[in-house]
Structure formats: structure tokens, C-alpha cells
Amino acid sequence: MTDQVMTDSDRREVRRVTEADYDDVMSIRSSVYDGYDYLPFQFKSLINHPDNEGYATILNGQFVAFCIISKVDGGETMVTRAGRVNKQFEGHGIFKALTSFIKQRQCNGTVCYHAFIADDTNQVILDAISRGELAVLMRKNTDFYKIEHNLRALTEKMDTPKYSRIMCPADMENVFQSNEACVHLFPETRIMCNLIPYRLKKSNIPLMFSDLTLIVGTNDSGWQLITCGTYYKCEKGHVYDLYVYGNSCFMSEHLIIHLKNILKYCHNRLEFLLHCNENQAQEFGTEMKKCQSIKVHGPWKSDYLVENKLK
Ligand SMILES: CC(C)(COP(=O)(O)OP(=O)(O)OC[C@H]1O[C@@H](n2cnc3c(N)ncnc32)[C@H](O)[C@@H]1OP(=O)(O)O)[C@@H](O)C(=O)NCCC(=O)NCCS
């Protein structure tokens, strides 16, 4: 291949990444996702997980691209995430070659689907969606909320939850077994936890309950609201990614449980990234404001979950 940044004599290889490659992976690109990059904080945990594999493209000894895959749905789906290409090499097909390599390798095994998330600033993906080349399984609004207050003082002022609690894997099994609950909570037949889409399968439950994510549920004559929260520290500061499924009326109970969880990591100045269906953004926003958070302008407004059949 010959172009401005690469020549035929370049040595290019793709290889598995380990925990020891942290610095090289982070050197690929800064300010990924406009400063909301979870990879530095989660790298060790993600790369060492038995169902994940990280791959990098190395050009003349320099790491130029990276991507991690999580295998879910009993190994049927590979989810690519945290992808990045060195800015100098962007737009030259390096990322495409890396993901093609991974897909080919995974297709020899159990993997049949490739899923990923793209936000509404990703024009390449938006164009592919509008041409009908990619199928959108789920679209979530992403709203950004800031809390400037002392979190402990805030949790002390809030009422103790009555109907909501931290869920355990058996609770999620109970949800997945109930057709009524699944239709109500997950009409797209997926649940997202820590940026991974899961089919509503029992085999995914141990993956969803990781050390990175707290899942809260309300069961009041049936499952009413489930929220999945993941903390990370990034260039922007302390961030909590929160996916919400169900009725907003129990949201304040969920927020107090999540805020108590966040106290393990930080005590003030937190940003929530709230992912919900577009038609519920206003009602969830009202609940967010009740706990003294302020809606702020974020770099993107929605996330698309896209899936392709590989074989
Ligand atoms: C997104 C990014 C990796 C693309 O790099 P690039 O050099 O333009 O990519 P290439 O030219 O090799 O190939 C583009 C391919 O990547 C795919 N792609 C773009 N965004 C993607 C995403 N979020 N997930 C998976 N694939 C994606 C495109 O579909 C395209 O494939 P196609 O030609 O089959 O449609 C790069 O712009 C980047 O590092 N951005 C900052 C980080 C980021 O936003 N990452 C999102 C990926 S998780």
C-alpha cells in the first residue's frame, strides 16, 4: 500500500494486547470521546477479563490502532469497543483492517454477530445507517448532568429507598424469565451495561455483574425500573454512566443507591451520562434535577447500537 503516511516497506503487524501494553495503547490518541474516555481507568479490568480480547496494530514498532472485543451471548456476539487510531493515520483504513482481522479470527469460532456503539458525531456510521448498510438495534439519548455538591451530604438529605435495591444475579434471572418484565423494560431485547449490549440470556448475567457496574432494580408488583451504573475517572473528571430501563417514578430511589456507590470513588464534582429512550428524556431529566444536578451541554446527544450478521 502506498499513500501519504504509509509505504510498502512499513512493517505492520496486529497482535493481542496485554496489561503490560498500557502505556503504548494510551499513547495512540489523547482526548478520545472528547475527554470521556473510560479506557485508561478500565484498561486493566477489561484486558484481563476472560471474555475480552484486546488487539493493536503496530506500525514500525509504534502502536497506531487499538480495539477491544467482548464476547457475549454465549460467544455468539463480539462487541467491539474503545477503538482508536492515531490521528496521523486516521482515514487510511487501519481501523477497518484491524476490525476485519479480528472478525475473521473470531468467525472461525462461535461468533456470528458483530455489534458496536457509535455516537451521533460519527458521520461514517450515520451515513452507513442512512444508506441502509447498518441496522440500528437501539438508539439512546445521552444527556449530561453535573453535580457540584458534596455527595455524602446530598445522600444524607435524600429519603431511604423503599422499593428499590441493589440487584443480584438471581434477581436478573427472575427478570429475564418474565416475558412481561422483559417487554416492559427492554423492548429492543437488549440491555446495555458498561457500554456492552447483552441479549436477554441467562449466560450473560455473570458478565453484567462485574466489579465495574452496579445494577439497581425496583420490584413493586413486578419489575418497574432497572438502572445500570458504571463509574470511571477520565480527563473530564469523575463520570458515572447510567443506563435506565422502565418507569422514571422510582428514579430518585435509584439515584441515592448509585450515589452511595459512587462515594467509594469520589465525594464531589461528578458528571452523570444518562442514557434513556428519547421519549423518556424529559421525565428522567426532572428526576435528575430533583437531586440537585444541572443539565450541561455534552459533545454528543445520542448513541446508536448497531449489529451486523457475520455468518
Ligand atoms: C473511529 C476511528 C477509530 C476510525 O478510524 P479511521 O482511521 O477513520 O478508520 P478506517 O479508515 O480504518 O475505517 C473506517 C471504518 O471504521 C468503522 N467504524 C467507524 N466508527 C466505528 C465504531 N464506533 N465502531 C466500529 N467501527 C467503526 C467504519 O464503519 C469504517 O468501516 P467501513 O469502511 O466498513 O464502513 C477513529 O476516527 C478514531 O480513533 N476516533 C476517535 C475514537 C472514537 O471515536 N472511537 C469510536 C470507535 S469505538
Short mmCIF file of C-alpha atoms and ligand atoms in Angstrom, two decimals:
data_model
loop_
_atom_site.label_atom_id
_atom_site.label_comp_id
_atom_site.label_asym_id
_atom_site.label_seq_id
_atom_site.Cartn_x
_atom_site.Cartn_y
_atom_site.Cartn_z
CA MET A 1 0.00 0.00 0.00
CA THR A 2 1.29 3.48 -0.82
CA ASP A 3 -0.14 6.72 0.48
CA GLN A 4 0.99 9.82 2.31
CA VAL A 5 1.55 8.21 5.69
CA MET A 6 2.32 4.56 4.87
CA THR A 7 4.65 2.92 2.39
CA ASP A 8 5.18 -0.66 1.15
CA SER A 9 8.32 -1.03 3.24
CA ASP A 10 6.45 -0.36 6.50
CA ARG A 11 6.37 -3.23 8.98
CA ARG A 12 2.78 -3.68 10.06
CA GLU A 13 1.52 -6.32 12.49
CA VAL A 14 -1.59 -6.95 14.55
CA ARG A 15 -1.19 -8.61 17.91
CA ARG A 16 -3.01 -9.34 21.17
CA VAL A 17 -2.56 -6.70 23.84
CA THR A 18 -1.78 -7.45 27.48
CA GLU A 19 -1.80 -5.40 30.66
CA ALA A 20 1.90 -4.61 30.04
CA ASP A 21 0.97 -2.65 26.89
CA TYR A 22 -0.96 0.02 28.81
CA ASP A 23 1.39 2.92 28.01
CA ASP A 24 1.65 2.03 24.32
CA VAL A 25 -2.14 1.78 23.96
CA MET A 26 -2.69 5.10 25.73
CA SER A 27 -0.07 6.77 23.56
CA ILE A 28 -2.18 6.11 20.43
CA ARG A 29 -4.51 9.05 20.92
CA SER A 30 -5.50 11.60 23.56
CA SER A 31 -8.88 13.18 24.29
CA VAL A 32 -10.79 10.20 22.89
CA TYR A 33 -14.58 10.71 23.16
CA ASP A 34 -13.95 14.39 23.91
CA GLY A 35 -12.31 13.57 27.21
CA TYR A 36 -14.90 10.96 28.32
CA ASP A 37 -12.57 8.04 27.59
CA TYR A 38 -13.13 5.21 30.05
CA LEU A 39 -10.26 3.06 28.74
CA PRO A 40 -7.39 4.36 30.95
CA PHE A 41 -9.48 3.71 34.08
CA GLN A 42 -10.90 0.33 33.00
CA PHE A 43 -7.99 -0.98 30.94
CA LYS A 44 -6.63 -3.48 33.47
CA SER A 45 -10.02 -4.87 34.33
CA LEU A 46 -11.16 -5.10 30.68
CA ILE A 47 -7.98 -6.58 29.26
CA ASN A 48 -7.74 -9.27 31.93
CA HIS A 49 -11.36 -10.39 31.61
CA PRO A 50 -11.53 -13.92 30.16
CA ASP A 51 -14.28 -12.96 27.67
CA ASN A 52 -12.41 -9.93 26.32
CA GLU A 53 -9.54 -9.65 23.87
CA GLY A 54 -7.58 -6.52 23.04
CA TYR A 55 -5.77 -6.09 19.72
CA ALA A 56 -3.39 -3.43 18.42
CA THR A 57 -1.92 -2.54 15.06
CA ILE A 58 1.77 -1.84 15.32
CA LEU A 59 3.46 0.07 12.52
CA ASN A 60 7.25 0.07 12.54
CA GLY A 61 7.16 -0.68 16.26
CA GLN A 62 4.65 2.09 17.07
CA PHE A 63 1.14 1.35 18.35
CA VAL A 64 -1.20 3.10 15.89
CA ALA A 65 -4.59 1.47 16.47
CA PHE A 66 -6.38 -0.42 19.21
CA CYS A 67 -9.68 -2.15 19.74
CA ILE A 68 -11.08 -4.42 22.43
CA ILE A 69 -13.72 -7.06 21.90
CA SER A 70 -16.10 -8.51 24.45
CA LYS A 71 -17.67 -11.84 23.62
CA VAL A 72 -21.24 -12.06 24.88
CA ASP A 73 -24.47 -14.01 24.21
CA GLY A 74 -22.71 -17.33 24.89
CA GLY A 75 -19.93 -16.40 22.44
CA GLU A 76 -22.33 -15.60 19.56
CA THR A 77 -21.70 -11.86 19.53
CA MET A 78 -18.46 -9.92 19.51
CA VAL A 79 -18.79 -6.33 20.68
CA THR A 80 -16.00 -4.02 19.55
CA ARG A 81 -15.30 -1.06 21.78
CA ALA A 82 -12.74 1.54 22.88
CA GLY A 83 -11.49 1.66 19.28
CA ARG A 84 -8.96 4.32 18.35
CA VAL A 85 -6.50 5.21 15.64
CA ASN A 86 -3.55 7.57 15.90
CA LYS A 87 -4.72 10.90 14.38
CA GLN A 88 -1.81 10.90 11.92
CA PHE A 89 -3.06 7.60 10.46
CA GLU A 90 -6.79 8.26 10.60
CA GLY A 91 -8.85 7.64 7.49
CA HIS A 92 -6.33 5.25 5.89
CA GLY A 93 -8.17 2.01 6.53
CA ILE A 94 -6.08 0.95 9.54
CA PHE A 95 -9.07 0.57 11.84
CA LYS A 96 -11.03 -1.24 9.18
CA ALA A 97 -8.11 -3.65 8.65
CA LEU A 98 -7.82 -4.22 12.40
CA THR A 99 -11.51 -4.99 12.86
CA SER A 100 -11.53 -7.18 9.71
CA PHE A 101 -8.61 -9.17 11.14
CA ILE A 102 -10.46 -9.65 14.43
CA LYS A 103 -13.75 -10.58 12.72
CA GLN A 104 -12.01 -13.17 10.54
CA ARG A 105 -10.29 -14.68 13.56
CA GLN A 106 -13.47 -14.76 15.64
CA CYS A 107 -15.62 -16.15 12.83
CA ASN A 108 -13.58 -19.37 12.95
CA GLY A 109 -15.12 -19.89 16.37
CA THR A 110 -18.60 -19.34 17.75
CA VAL A 111 -19.05 -15.68 16.81
CA CYS A 112 -21.92 -14.92 14.38
CA TYR A 113 -22.68 -11.23 15.07
CA HIS A 114 -20.65 -8.05 15.36
CA ALA A 115 -22.13 -5.28 17.50
CA PHE A 116 -20.81 -1.84 18.35
CA ILE A 117 -21.93 1.55 19.59
CA ALA A 118 -21.41 4.79 17.72
CA ASP A 119 -22.45 8.26 18.78
CA ASP A 120 -24.15 10.86 16.59
CA THR A 121 -20.86 12.64 15.85
CA ASN A 122 -19.63 9.60 13.89
CA GLN A 123 -20.56 10.67 10.35
CA VAL A 124 -19.19 7.50 8.70
CA ILE A 125 -21.57 5.38 10.75
CA LEU A 126 -24.53 7.77 10.37
CA ASP A 127 -24.05 7.66 6.58
CA ALA A 128 -23.86 3.85 6.59
CA ILE A 129 -27.08 3.75 8.63
CA SER A 130 -28.89 6.09 6.26
CA ARG A 131 -27.73 4.02 3.26
CA GLY A 132 -29.30 1.00 4.99
CA GLU A 133 -25.94 -0.79 5.33
CA LEU A 134 -26.13 -0.99 9.11
CA ALA A 135 -29.12 -1.94 11.22
CA VAL A 136 -29.79 0.11 14.36
CA LEU A 137 -30.98 -2.10 17.20
CA MET A 138 -31.32 0.59 19.76
CA ARG A 139 -30.94 4.34 19.98
CA LYS A 140 -30.46 6.01 23.34
CA ASN A 141 -30.46 9.67 24.23
CA THR A 142 -27.33 10.70 26.11
CA ASP A 143 -27.85 13.61 28.48
CA PHE A 144 -25.05 15.10 30.55
CA TYR A 145 -25.74 16.17 34.16
CA LYS A 146 -23.33 17.70 36.65
CA ILE A 147 -23.48 17.54 40.42
CA GLU A 148 -21.27 20.10 42.11
CA HIS A 149 -22.44 19.38 45.68
CA ASN A 150 -20.85 17.26 48.33
CA LEU A 151 -22.21 13.81 47.53
CA ARG A 152 -22.28 12.49 51.07
CA ALA A 153 -24.28 15.49 52.30
CA LEU A 154 -26.61 15.01 49.36
CA THR A 155 -27.23 11.31 50.10
CA GLU A 156 -27.89 12.15 53.76
CA LYS A 157 -30.66 14.55 52.73
CA MET A 158 -32.39 12.01 50.48
CA ASP A 159 -35.06 9.55 51.64
CA THR A 160 -34.10 5.92 52.20
CA PRO A 161 -35.26 3.76 49.27
CA LYS A 162 -38.35 1.66 49.99
CA TYR A 163 -38.93 -0.29 46.81
CA SER A 164 -35.51 -0.30 45.15
CA ARG A 165 -32.32 -2.18 45.96
CA ILE A 166 -29.02 -3.40 44.55
CA MET A 167 -29.84 -6.36 42.34
CA CYS A 168 -28.07 -9.71 42.47
CA PRO A 169 -27.65 -12.19 39.60
CA ALA A 170 -30.69 -14.20 40.80
CA ASP A 171 -32.86 -11.07 40.51
CA MET A 172 -31.77 -10.59 36.90
CA GLU A 173 -32.55 -14.23 36.18
CA ASN A 174 -36.00 -13.58 37.55
CA VAL A 175 -36.37 -10.56 35.23
CA PHE A 176 -35.19 -12.47 32.16
CA GLN A 177 -37.64 -15.28 32.92
CA SER A 178 -40.58 -12.87 32.95
CA ASN A 179 -41.84 -12.08 29.48
CA GLU A 180 -43.94 -9.24 30.88
CA ALA A 181 -40.92 -7.62 32.59
CA CYS A 182 -38.73 -8.01 29.51
CA VAL A 183 -41.30 -6.45 27.18
CA HIS A 184 -41.82 -3.54 29.59
CA LEU A 185 -38.14 -2.88 30.37
CA PHE A 186 -36.27 -3.98 27.28
CA PRO A 187 -38.49 -3.59 24.19
CA GLU A 188 -35.36 -3.71 21.97
CA THR A 189 -34.48 -7.11 23.54
CA ARG A 190 -31.11 -5.80 24.72
CA ILE A 191 -29.78 -4.47 28.00
CA MET A 192 -26.70 -2.26 27.99
CA CYS A 193 -24.29 -2.38 30.90
CA ASN A 194 -20.97 -0.55 30.82
CA LEU A 195 -21.36 0.07 27.06
CA ILE A 196 -21.95 -3.58 26.23
CA PRO A 197 -25.24 -4.72 24.71
CA TYR A 198 -26.48 -8.05 26.01
CA ARG A 199 -29.26 -10.24 24.67
CA LEU A 200 -31.62 -11.19 27.49
CA LYS A 201 -29.89 -14.50 28.06
CA LYS A 202 -29.06 -16.22 31.34
CA SER A 203 -25.46 -16.82 30.20
CA ASN A 204 -24.87 -13.03 30.09
CA ILE A 205 -25.81 -12.44 33.71
CA PRO A 206 -22.38 -13.19 35.24
CA LEU A 207 -20.83 -10.82 32.67
CA MET A 208 -23.20 -7.99 33.52
CA PHE A 209 -22.48 -8.22 37.24
CA SER A 210 -18.86 -7.13 37.05
CA ASP A 211 -16.80 -5.21 39.58
CA LEU A 212 -17.27 -2.14 37.36
CA THR A 213 -21.07 -1.99 37.28
CA LEU A 214 -23.80 -1.61 39.88
CA ILE A 215 -27.29 -2.73 38.90
CA VAL A 216 -30.27 -1.40 40.83
CA GLY A 217 -33.85 -2.61 40.49
CA THR A 218 -37.33 -1.71 41.70
CA ASN A 219 -39.76 -4.52 42.23
CA ASP A 220 -43.19 -3.22 43.20
CA SER A 221 -45.80 -5.67 41.90
CA GLY A 222 -43.38 -6.50 39.07
CA TRP A 223 -40.09 -5.05 37.88
CA GLN A 224 -40.62 -1.31 37.29
CA LEU A 225 -37.18 0.20 36.82
CA ILE A 226 -33.68 -1.17 36.30
CA THR A 227 -30.60 1.04 36.16
CA CYS A 228 -27.03 0.02 35.37
CA GLY A 229 -24.32 2.39 36.58
CA THR A 230 -20.59 2.37 35.89
CA TYR A 231 -18.08 4.75 37.39
CA TYR A 232 -14.89 5.87 35.69
CA LYS A 233 -12.34 8.62 36.04
CA CYS A 234 -11.25 10.36 32.88
CA GLU A 235 -9.90 13.66 31.56
CA LYS A 236 -13.30 15.24 32.33
CA GLY A 237 -13.11 14.12 35.96
CA HIS A 238 -15.44 11.70 37.77
CA VAL A 239 -18.05 10.22 35.45
CA TYR A 240 -20.95 7.82 36.04
CA ASP A 241 -22.53 6.18 33.02
CA LEU A 242 -26.14 5.33 33.80
CA TYR A 243 -28.48 3.27 31.61
CA VAL A 244 -32.13 3.40 32.65
CA TYR A 245 -34.91 0.98 31.75
CA GLY A 246 -38.52 1.40 32.86
CA ASN A 247 -40.58 3.95 34.80
CA SER A 248 -38.94 7.17 35.94
CA CYS A 249 -41.06 7.39 39.10
CA PHE A 250 -38.56 5.34 41.13
CA MET A 251 -35.55 7.20 39.77
CA SER A 252 -34.76 9.17 42.95
CA GLU A 253 -34.54 5.88 44.89
CA HIS A 254 -32.09 4.58 42.29
CA LEU A 255 -30.03 7.76 42.35
CA ILE A 256 -29.47 7.56 46.08
CA ILE A 257 -28.25 3.96 45.77
CA HIS A 258 -25.93 4.85 42.90
CA LEU A 259 -24.65 7.96 44.69
CA LYS A 260 -23.79 5.86 47.76
CA ASN A 261 -21.89 3.51 45.46
CA ILE A 262 -20.03 6.46 43.92
CA LEU A 263 -18.85 7.57 47.37
CA LYS A 264 -16.36 4.67 47.13
CA TYR A 265 -14.63 6.66 44.38
CA CYS A 266 -15.33 10.37 44.84
CA HIS A 267 -17.07 12.88 47.09
CA ASN A 268 -17.95 15.81 44.87
CA ARG A 269 -17.96 17.14 41.29
CA LEU A 270 -19.49 14.28 39.39
CA GLU A 271 -20.87 14.05 35.91
CA PHE A 272 -23.70 11.66 35.01
CA LEU A 273 -24.12 10.43 31.46
CA LEU A 274 -27.76 9.43 31.41
CA HIS A 275 -28.78 7.02 28.65
CA CYS A 276 -32.51 6.65 28.15
CA ASN A 277 -35.12 6.44 25.41
CA GLU A 278 -35.78 9.74 23.68
CA ASN A 279 -39.43 9.86 24.74
CA GLN A 280 -38.43 9.49 28.40
CA ALA A 281 -35.58 12.03 28.48
CA GLN A 282 -37.75 14.78 29.94
CA GLU A 283 -39.24 12.72 32.76
CA PHE A 284 -35.86 11.25 33.75
CA GLY A 285 -34.37 14.78 33.48
CA THR A 286 -36.90 16.05 36.00
CA GLU A 287 -35.85 13.31 38.43
CA MET A 288 -32.16 14.12 37.87
CA LYS A 289 -32.77 17.78 38.69
CA LYS A 290 -34.53 16.82 41.94
CA CYS A 291 -31.20 15.51 43.19
CA GLN A 292 -29.55 18.85 42.51
CA SER A 293 -27.90 18.01 39.25
CA ILE A 294 -27.70 20.50 36.38
CA LYS A 295 -28.06 19.55 32.75
CA VAL A 296 -24.99 20.57 30.77
CA HIS A 297 -24.09 20.59 27.11
CA GLY A 298 -22.39 17.34 26.05
CA PRO A 299 -20.30 16.53 22.97
CA TRP A 300 -22.91 14.11 21.63
CA LYS A 301 -26.67 13.65 22.02
CA SER A 302 -27.36 10.02 21.25
CA ASP A 303 -25.78 6.59 20.92
CA TYR A 304 -26.64 4.02 18.27
CA LEU A 305 -26.31 0.32 18.89
CA VAL A 306 -25.53 -1.35 15.58
CA GLU A 307 -25.30 -5.05 14.80
CA ASN A 308 -24.16 -6.98 11.71
CA LYS A 309 -24.55 -10.65 10.93
CA LEU A 310 -21.13 -12.12 10.13
CA LYS A 311 -22.11 -15.62 9.00
C1 LIG B 1 -13.36 5.82 14.80
C2 LIG B 1 -11.93 5.66 14.31
C3 LIG B 1 -11.27 4.50 15.04
C4 LIG B 1 -11.98 5.39 12.81
O1 LIG B 1 -10.66 5.44 12.33
P1 LIG B 1 -10.37 5.53 10.75
O2 LIG B 1 -8.91 5.58 10.54
O3 LIG B 1 -11.17 6.64 10.16
O4 LIG B 1 -10.96 4.17 10.27
P2 LIG B 1 -10.71 3.45 8.89
O5 LIG B 1 -10.46 4.43 7.80
O6 LIG B 1 -9.73 2.37 9.07
O7 LIG B 1 -12.09 2.68 8.67
C5 LIG B 1 -13.30 3.24 8.93
C6 LIG B 1 -14.12 2.05 9.34
O8 LIG B 1 -14.29 2.07 10.76
C7 LIG B 1 -15.64 1.82 11.04
N1 LIG B 1 -16.02 2.50 12.29
C8 LIG B 1 -16.14 3.80 12.49
N2 LIG B 1 -16.56 4.03 13.75
C9 LIG B 1 -16.70 2.82 14.33
C10 LIG B 1 -17.14 2.40 15.60
N3 LIG B 1 -17.54 3.26 16.56
N4 LIG B 1 -17.14 1.08 15.87
C11 LIG B 1 -16.77 0.19 14.93
N5 LIG B 1 -16.38 0.53 13.69
C12 LIG B 1 -16.36 1.84 13.41
C13 LIG B 1 -16.38 2.39 9.85
O9 LIG B 1 -17.61 1.70 9.68
C14 LIG B 1 -15.47 2.10 8.69
O10 LIG B 1 -15.73 0.82 8.15
P3 LIG B 1 -16.41 0.67 6.69
O11 LIG B 1 -15.48 1.32 5.74
O12 LIG B 1 -16.56 -0.81 6.57
O13 LIG B 1 -17.72 1.38 6.82
C15 LIG B 1 -11.10 6.97 14.52
O14 LIG B 1 -11.76 8.04 13.89
C16 LIG B 1 -10.86 7.32 15.97
O15 LIG B 1 -9.89 6.88 16.59
N6 LIG B 1 -11.78 8.15 16.56
C17 LIG B 1 -11.66 8.54 17.94
C18 LIG B 1 -12.14 7.45 18.85
C19 LIG B 1 -13.55 7.01 18.53
O16 LIG B 1 -14.43 7.81 18.31
N7 LIG B 1 -13.75 5.69 18.51
C20 LIG B 1 -15.02 5.08 18.21
C21 LIG B 1 -14.78 3.62 17.95
S1 LIG B 1 -15.23 2.69 19.41
#
